[in-house]
CSV table of C-alpha atoms in Angstrom, one decimal:
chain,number,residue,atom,x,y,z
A,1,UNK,CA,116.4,84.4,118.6
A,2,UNK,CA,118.6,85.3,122.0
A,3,UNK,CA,121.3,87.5,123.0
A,4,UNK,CA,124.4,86.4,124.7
A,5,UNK,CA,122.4,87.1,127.9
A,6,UNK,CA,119.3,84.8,126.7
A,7,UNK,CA,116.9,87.4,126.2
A,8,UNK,CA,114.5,87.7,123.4
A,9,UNK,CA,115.2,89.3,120.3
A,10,UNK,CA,111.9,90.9,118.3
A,11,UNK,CA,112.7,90.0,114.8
A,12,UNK,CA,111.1,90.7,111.8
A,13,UNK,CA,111.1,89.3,108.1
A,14,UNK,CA,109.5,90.0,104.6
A,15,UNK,CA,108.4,87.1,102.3
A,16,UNK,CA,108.5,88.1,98.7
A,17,UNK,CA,106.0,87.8,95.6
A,18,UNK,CA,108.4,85.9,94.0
A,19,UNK,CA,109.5,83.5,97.2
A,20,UNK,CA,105.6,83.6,97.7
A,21,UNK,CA,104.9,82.0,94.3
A,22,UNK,CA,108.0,79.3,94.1
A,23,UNK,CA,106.3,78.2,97.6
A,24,UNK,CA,102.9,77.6,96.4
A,25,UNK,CA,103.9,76.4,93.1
A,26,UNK,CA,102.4,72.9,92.9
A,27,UNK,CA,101.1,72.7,96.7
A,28,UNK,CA,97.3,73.3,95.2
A,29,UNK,CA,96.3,70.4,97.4
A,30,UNK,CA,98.1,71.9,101.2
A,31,UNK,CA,96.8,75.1,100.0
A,32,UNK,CA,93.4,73.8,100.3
A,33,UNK,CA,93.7,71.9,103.6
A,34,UNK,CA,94.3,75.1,105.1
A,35,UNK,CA,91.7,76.9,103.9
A,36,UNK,CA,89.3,73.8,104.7
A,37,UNK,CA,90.6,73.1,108.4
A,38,UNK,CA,90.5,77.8,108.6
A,39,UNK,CA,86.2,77.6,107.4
A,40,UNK,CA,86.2,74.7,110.4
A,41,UNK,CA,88.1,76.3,112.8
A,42,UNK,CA,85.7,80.1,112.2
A,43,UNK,CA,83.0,77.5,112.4
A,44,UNK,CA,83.9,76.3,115.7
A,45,UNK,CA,84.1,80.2,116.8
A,46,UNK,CA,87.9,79.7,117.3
A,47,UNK,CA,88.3,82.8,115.3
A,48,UNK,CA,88.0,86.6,115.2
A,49,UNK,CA,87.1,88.0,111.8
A,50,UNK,CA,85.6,91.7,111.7
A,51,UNK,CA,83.8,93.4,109.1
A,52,UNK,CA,86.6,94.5,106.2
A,53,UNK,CA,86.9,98.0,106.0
A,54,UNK,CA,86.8,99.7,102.6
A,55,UNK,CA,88.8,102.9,101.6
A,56,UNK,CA,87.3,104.4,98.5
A,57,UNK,CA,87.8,107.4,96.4
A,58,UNK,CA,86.0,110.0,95.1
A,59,UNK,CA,87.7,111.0,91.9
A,60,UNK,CA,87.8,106.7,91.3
A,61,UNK,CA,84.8,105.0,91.8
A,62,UNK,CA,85.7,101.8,90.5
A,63,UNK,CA,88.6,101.8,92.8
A,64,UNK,CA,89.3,100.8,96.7
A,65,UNK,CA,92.3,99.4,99.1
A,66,UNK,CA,90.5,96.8,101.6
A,67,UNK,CA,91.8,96.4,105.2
A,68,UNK,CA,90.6,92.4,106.3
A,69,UNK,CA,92.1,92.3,110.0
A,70,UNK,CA,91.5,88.9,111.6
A,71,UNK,CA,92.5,86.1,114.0
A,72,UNK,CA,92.5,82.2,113.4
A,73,UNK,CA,92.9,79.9,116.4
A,74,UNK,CA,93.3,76.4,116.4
A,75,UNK,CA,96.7,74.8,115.2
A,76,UNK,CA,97.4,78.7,113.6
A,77,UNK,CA,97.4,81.0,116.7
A,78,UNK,CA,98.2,84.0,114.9
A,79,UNK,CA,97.0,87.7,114.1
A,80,UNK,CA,97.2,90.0,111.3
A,81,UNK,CA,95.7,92.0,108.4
A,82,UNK,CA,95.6,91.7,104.4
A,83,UNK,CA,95.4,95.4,102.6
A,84,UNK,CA,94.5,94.7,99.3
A,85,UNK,CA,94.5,97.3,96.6
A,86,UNK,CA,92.1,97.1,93.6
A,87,UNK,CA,92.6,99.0,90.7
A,88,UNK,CA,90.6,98.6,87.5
A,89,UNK,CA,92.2,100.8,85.4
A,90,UNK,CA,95.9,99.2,85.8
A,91,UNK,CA,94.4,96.2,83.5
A,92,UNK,CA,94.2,98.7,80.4
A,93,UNK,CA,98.0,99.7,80.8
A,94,UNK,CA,98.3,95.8,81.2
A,95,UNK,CA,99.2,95.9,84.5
A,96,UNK,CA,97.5,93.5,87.6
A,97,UNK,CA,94.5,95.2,89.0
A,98,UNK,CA,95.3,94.0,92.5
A,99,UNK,CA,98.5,93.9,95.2
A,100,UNK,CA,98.1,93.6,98.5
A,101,UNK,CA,100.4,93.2,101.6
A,102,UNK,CA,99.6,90.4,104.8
A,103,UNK,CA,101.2,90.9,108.0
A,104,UNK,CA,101.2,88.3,110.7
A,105,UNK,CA,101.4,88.9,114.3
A,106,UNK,CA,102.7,87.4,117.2
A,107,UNK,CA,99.6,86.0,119.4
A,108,UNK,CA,101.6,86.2,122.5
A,109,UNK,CA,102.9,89.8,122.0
A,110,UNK,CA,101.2,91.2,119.7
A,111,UNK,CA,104.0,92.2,117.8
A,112,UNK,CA,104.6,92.3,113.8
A,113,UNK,CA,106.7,89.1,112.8
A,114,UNK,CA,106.6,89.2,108.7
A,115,UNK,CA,105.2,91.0,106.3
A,116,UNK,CA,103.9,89.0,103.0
A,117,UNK,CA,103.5,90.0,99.4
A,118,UNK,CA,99.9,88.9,99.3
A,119,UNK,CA,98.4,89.4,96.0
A,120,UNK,CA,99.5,85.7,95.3
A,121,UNK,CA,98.2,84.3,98.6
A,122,UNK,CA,95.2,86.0,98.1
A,123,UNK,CA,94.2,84.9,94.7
A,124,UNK,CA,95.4,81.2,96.3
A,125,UNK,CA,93.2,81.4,98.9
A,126,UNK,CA,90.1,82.4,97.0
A,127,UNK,CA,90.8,79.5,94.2
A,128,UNK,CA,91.2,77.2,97.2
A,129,UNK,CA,87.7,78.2,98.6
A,130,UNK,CA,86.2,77.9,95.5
A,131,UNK,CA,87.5,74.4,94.4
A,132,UNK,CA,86.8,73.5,98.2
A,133,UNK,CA,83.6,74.6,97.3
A,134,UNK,CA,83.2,72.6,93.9
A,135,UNK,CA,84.4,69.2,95.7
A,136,UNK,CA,82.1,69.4,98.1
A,137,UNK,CA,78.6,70.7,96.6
A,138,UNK,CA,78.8,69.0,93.2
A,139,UNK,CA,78.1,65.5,93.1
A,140,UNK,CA,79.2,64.6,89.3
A,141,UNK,CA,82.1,65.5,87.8
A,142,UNK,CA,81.6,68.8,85.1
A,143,UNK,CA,81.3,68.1,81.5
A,144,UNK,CA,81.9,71.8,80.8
A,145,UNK,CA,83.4,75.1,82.7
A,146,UNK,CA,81.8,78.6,82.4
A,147,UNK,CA,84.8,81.4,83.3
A,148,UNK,CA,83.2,85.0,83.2
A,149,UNK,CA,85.9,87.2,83.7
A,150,UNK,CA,89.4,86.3,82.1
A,151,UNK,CA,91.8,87.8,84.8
A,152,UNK,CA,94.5,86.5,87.3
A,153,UNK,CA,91.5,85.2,89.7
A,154,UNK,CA,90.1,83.0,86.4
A,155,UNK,CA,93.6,81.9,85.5
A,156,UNK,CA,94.1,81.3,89.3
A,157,UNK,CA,90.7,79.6,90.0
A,158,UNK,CA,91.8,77.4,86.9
A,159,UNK,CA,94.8,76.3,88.4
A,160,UNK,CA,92.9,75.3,91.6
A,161,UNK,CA,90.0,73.1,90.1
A,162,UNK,CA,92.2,71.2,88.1
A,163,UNK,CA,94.4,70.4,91.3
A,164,UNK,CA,91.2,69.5,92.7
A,165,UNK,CA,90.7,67.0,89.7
A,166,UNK,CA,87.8,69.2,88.4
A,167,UNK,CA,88.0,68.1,84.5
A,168,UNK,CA,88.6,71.5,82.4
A,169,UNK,CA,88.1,69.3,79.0
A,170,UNK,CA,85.6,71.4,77.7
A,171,UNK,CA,85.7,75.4,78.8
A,172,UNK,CA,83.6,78.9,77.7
A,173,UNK,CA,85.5,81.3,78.5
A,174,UNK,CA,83.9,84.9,78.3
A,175,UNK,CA,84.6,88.9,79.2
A,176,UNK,CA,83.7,91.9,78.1
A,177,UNK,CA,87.8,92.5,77.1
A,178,UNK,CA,88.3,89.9,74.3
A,179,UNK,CA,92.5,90.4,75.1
A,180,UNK,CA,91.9,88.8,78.6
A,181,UNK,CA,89.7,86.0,77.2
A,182,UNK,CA,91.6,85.1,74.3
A,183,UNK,CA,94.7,85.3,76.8
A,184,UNK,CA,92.8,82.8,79.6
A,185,UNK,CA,91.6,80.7,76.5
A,186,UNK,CA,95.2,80.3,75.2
A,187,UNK,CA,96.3,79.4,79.2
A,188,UNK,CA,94.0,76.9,79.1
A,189,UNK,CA,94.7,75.1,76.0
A,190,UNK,CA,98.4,75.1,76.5
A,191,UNK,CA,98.4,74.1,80.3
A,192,UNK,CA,95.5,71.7,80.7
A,193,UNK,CA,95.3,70.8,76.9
A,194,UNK,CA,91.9,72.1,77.2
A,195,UNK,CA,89.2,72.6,74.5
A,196,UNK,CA,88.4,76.1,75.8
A,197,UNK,CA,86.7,78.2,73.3
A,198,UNK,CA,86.0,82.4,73.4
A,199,UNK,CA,82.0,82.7,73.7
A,200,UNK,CA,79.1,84.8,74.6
A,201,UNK,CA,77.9,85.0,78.1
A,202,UNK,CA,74.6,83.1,77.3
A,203,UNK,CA,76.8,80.3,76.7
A,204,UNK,CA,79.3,80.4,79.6
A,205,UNK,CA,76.2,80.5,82.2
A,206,UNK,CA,75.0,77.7,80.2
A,207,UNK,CA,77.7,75.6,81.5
A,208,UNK,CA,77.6,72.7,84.3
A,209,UNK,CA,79.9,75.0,86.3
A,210,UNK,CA,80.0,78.2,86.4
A,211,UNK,CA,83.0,80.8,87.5
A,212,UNK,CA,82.2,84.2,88.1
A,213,UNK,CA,85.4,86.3,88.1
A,214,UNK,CA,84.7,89.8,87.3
A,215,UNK,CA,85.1,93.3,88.6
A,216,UNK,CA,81.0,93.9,88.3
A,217,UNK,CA,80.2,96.7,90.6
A,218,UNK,CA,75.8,95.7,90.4
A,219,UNK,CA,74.1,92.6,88.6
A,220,UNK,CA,74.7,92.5,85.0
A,221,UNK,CA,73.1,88.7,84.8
A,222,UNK,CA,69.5,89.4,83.9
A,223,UNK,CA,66.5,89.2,86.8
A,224,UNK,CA,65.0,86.5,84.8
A,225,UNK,CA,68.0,83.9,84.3
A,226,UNK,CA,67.7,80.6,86.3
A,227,UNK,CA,70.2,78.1,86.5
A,228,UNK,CA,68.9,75.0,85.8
A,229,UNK,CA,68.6,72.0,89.1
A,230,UNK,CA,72.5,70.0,89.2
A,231,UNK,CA,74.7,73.7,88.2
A,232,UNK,CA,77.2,75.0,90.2
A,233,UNK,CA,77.8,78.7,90.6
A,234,UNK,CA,81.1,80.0,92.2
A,235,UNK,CA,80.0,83.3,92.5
A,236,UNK,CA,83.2,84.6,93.2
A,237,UNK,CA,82.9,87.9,92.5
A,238,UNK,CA,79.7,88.4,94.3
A,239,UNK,CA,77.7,91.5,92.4
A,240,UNK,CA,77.2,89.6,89.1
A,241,UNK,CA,73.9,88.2,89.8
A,242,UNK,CA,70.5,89.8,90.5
A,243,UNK,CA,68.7,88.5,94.0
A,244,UNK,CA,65.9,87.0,92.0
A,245,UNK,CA,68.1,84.7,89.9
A,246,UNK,CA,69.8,83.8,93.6
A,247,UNK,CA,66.4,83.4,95.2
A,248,UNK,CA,65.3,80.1,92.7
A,249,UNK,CA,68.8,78.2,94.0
A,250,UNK,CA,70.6,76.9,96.7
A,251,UNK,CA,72.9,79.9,98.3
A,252,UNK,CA,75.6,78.2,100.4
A,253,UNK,CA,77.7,81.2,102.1
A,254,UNK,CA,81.0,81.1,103.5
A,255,UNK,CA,79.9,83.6,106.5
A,256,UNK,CA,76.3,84.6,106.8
A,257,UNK,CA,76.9,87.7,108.5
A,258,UNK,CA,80.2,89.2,106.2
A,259,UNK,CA,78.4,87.9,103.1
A,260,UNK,CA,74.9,89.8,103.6
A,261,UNK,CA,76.9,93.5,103.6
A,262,UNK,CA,78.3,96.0,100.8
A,263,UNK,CA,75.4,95.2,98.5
A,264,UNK,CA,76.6,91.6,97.2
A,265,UNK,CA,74.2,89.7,95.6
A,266,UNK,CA,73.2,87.9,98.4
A,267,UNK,CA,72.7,91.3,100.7
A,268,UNK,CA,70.8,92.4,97.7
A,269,UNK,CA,68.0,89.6,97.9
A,270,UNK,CA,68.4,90.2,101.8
A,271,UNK,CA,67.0,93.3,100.8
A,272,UNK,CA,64.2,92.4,98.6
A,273,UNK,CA,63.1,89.7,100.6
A,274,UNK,CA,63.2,91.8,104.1
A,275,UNK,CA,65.0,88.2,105.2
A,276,UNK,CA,67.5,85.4,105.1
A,277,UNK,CA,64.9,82.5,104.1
A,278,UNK,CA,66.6,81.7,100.6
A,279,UNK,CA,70.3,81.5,102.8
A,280,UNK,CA,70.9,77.1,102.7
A,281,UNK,CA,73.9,77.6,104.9
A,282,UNK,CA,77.5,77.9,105.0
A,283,UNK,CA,80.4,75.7,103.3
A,284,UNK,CA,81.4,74.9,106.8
A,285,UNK,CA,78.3,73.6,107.6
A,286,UNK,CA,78.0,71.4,104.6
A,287,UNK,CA,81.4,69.9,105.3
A,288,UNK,CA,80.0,69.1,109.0
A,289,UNK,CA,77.1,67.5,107.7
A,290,UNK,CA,74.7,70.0,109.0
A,291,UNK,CA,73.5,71.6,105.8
A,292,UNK,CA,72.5,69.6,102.6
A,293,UNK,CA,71.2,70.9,99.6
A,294,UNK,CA,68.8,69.9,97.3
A,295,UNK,CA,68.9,68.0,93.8
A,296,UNK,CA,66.3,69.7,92.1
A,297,UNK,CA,67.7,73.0,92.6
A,298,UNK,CA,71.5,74.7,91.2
A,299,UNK,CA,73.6,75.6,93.9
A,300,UNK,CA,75.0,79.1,94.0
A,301,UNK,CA,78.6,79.7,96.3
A,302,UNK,CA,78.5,83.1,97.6
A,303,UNK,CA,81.8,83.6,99.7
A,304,UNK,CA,82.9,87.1,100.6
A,305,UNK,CA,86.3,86.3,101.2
A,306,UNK,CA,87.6,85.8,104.6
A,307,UNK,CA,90.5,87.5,106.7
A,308,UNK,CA,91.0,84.2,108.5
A,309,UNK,CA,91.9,82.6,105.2
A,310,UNK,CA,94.5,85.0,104.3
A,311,UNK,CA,96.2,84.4,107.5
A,312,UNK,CA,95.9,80.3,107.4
A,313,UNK,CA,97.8,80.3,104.1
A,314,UNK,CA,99.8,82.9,105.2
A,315,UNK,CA,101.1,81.5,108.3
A,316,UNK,CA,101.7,78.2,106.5
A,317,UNK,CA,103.8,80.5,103.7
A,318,UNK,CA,105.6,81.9,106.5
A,319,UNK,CA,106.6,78.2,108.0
A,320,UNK,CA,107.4,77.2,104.9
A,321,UNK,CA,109.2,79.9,104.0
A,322,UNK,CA,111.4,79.9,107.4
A,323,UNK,CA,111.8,76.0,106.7
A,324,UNK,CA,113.7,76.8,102.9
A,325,UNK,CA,115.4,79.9,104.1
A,326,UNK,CA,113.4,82.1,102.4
A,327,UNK,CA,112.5,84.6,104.7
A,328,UNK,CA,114.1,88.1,104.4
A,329,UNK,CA,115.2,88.9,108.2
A,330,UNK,CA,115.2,92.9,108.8
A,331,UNK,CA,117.9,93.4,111.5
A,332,UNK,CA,117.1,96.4,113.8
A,333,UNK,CA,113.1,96.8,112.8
A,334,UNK,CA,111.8,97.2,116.0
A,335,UNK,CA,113.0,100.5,117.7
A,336,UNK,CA,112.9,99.3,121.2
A,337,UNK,CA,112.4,95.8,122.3
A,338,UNK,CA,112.8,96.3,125.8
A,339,UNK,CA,110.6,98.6,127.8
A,340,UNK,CA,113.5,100.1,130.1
């Protein structure tokens, strides 16, 4: 945008949650491009992704808002930051346990350009990874799904493999809060005309693939469980296993460096081991052909959740959004745009 006189105007806009959703409704498969060409471009080191930073509270343990700030190269060229909120106790007043805000900034100037309801984008982006994930380290299609944890990430996750053409004909669905896995259960039937049963956790690890979508704070899965060779764990939520069932697999990573922090299951056998031996690689450098992983032994997906992600479906929200119209302009954001 210009004045009369031709110079630049800063502008800023807001995408909502609900313009946020009607764009990535049915666009499983472009949500996943992104997120694969974002893992290749951080591969390629045409990325800046920093540690996340984790604000916590005292008086709620359970309870933290994330900052991921980040910047993805490549075709995206952009800045920004995803503050993400999780709160376990909203689920028992039956409210999400998560929101979160991305902004995106300028590359050239620095400036802020939109701000993002994120919650949606972020669940997106994590479902993306993981049926990323699933396409590339399974070679046989599923017979059955495993879903621990029956919350918006499941349902979202869900959503995702399916796209991918992951077959969810026969599902165990398990959490310690029979509401959310008779509600994920009910999802499942009624959208994928799936035969997806309530069961015990024995049973839902028992499955070809496996979904880990809980709010565990330490392992819960017992030191002595082993997958068997040909499963596939999306350990999404990172802190459900113990290192020793993690040490008998595969461990494929999305970042070696992010994932091996804030006492995940993999920085956990880190620590036990005193070192990175049982690390395979990352997804990145299966898809590159670099890494391969064995047949005789299950395959665990440990991704921490990148910043970098967040921003490639963001920014392609953002197009999107500024394509249909749908961006929110905020005339007279910026205090001063010019410096005299």
């Amino acid at each position: 945008m210009t004045t009369d006189e031709g110079a630049p105007v800063a502008t800023f806009s807001v995408l909502g949650g609900s313009d946020v959703q009607t764009l990535l409704e049915g666009r499983e498969k472009d949500v996943i491009e992104q997120v694969l060409a974002a893992y290749l471009t951080h591969h390629a080191g045409g990325s800046v992704n920093p540690d996340s930073y984790f604000l916590r509270f005292p008086e709620k343990p359970d309870a933290r808002i994330i900052a991921l700030p980040a910047y993805l190269g490549g075709e995206v060229g952009v800045a920004g930051i995803k503050w993400i909120s999780s709160f376990p106790g909203n689920v028992a007043r039956g409210e999400p346990r998560a929101s979160a805000v991305l902004v995106l900034n300028d590359y050239d100037t620095g400036r802020p350009i939109a701000l993002l309801e994120a919650a949606g984008i972020s669940a997106a982006r994590t479902a993306a990874s993981a049926a990323l994930a699933c396409t590339v380290l399974s070679d046989a299609r599923p017979a059955t799904v495993g879903v621990v944890g029956g919350g918006v990430i499941a349902r979202t996750l869900c959503q995702y493999l399916h796209a991918a053409g992951v077959p969810l004909a026969q599902v165990r669905c398990h959490d310690l809060d029979p509401v959310s896995a008779g509600a994920l259960t009910r999802h499942l039937r009624e959208r994928y005309g799936s035969d997806a049963r309530e069961g015990d956790l024995a049973a839902a690890l028992d499955c070809d693939l496996v979904l880990l979508a809980t709010t565990a704070p330490v392992p819960y899965v017992s030191a002595d469980h082993r997958f068997r060779a040909g499963q596939l764990v999306l350990n999404i939520s990172l802190r459900d296993l113990a290192p020793e069932t993690l040490l008998a697999a595969d461990n494929i990573l999305d970042d070696v460096e992010h994932c091996l922090k804030a006492n995940t299951s993999p920085h956990l056998a880190e620590q036990l081991t005193g070192g990175r031996d049982f690390v395979t690689g990352t997804l990145a450098g299966v898809l590159r052909g670099e890494v391969a992983c064995r047949p005789d032994r299950p395959v665990v997906f440990s991704p921490f959740g990148l910043g970098v992600l967040d921003l490639a479906v963001g920014h392609w929200l953002y197009r999107q959004g500024l394509e249909e119209g749908r961006l929110m302009p905020v005339p007279g954001f910026f205090g001063e745009t010019r410096r005299w």
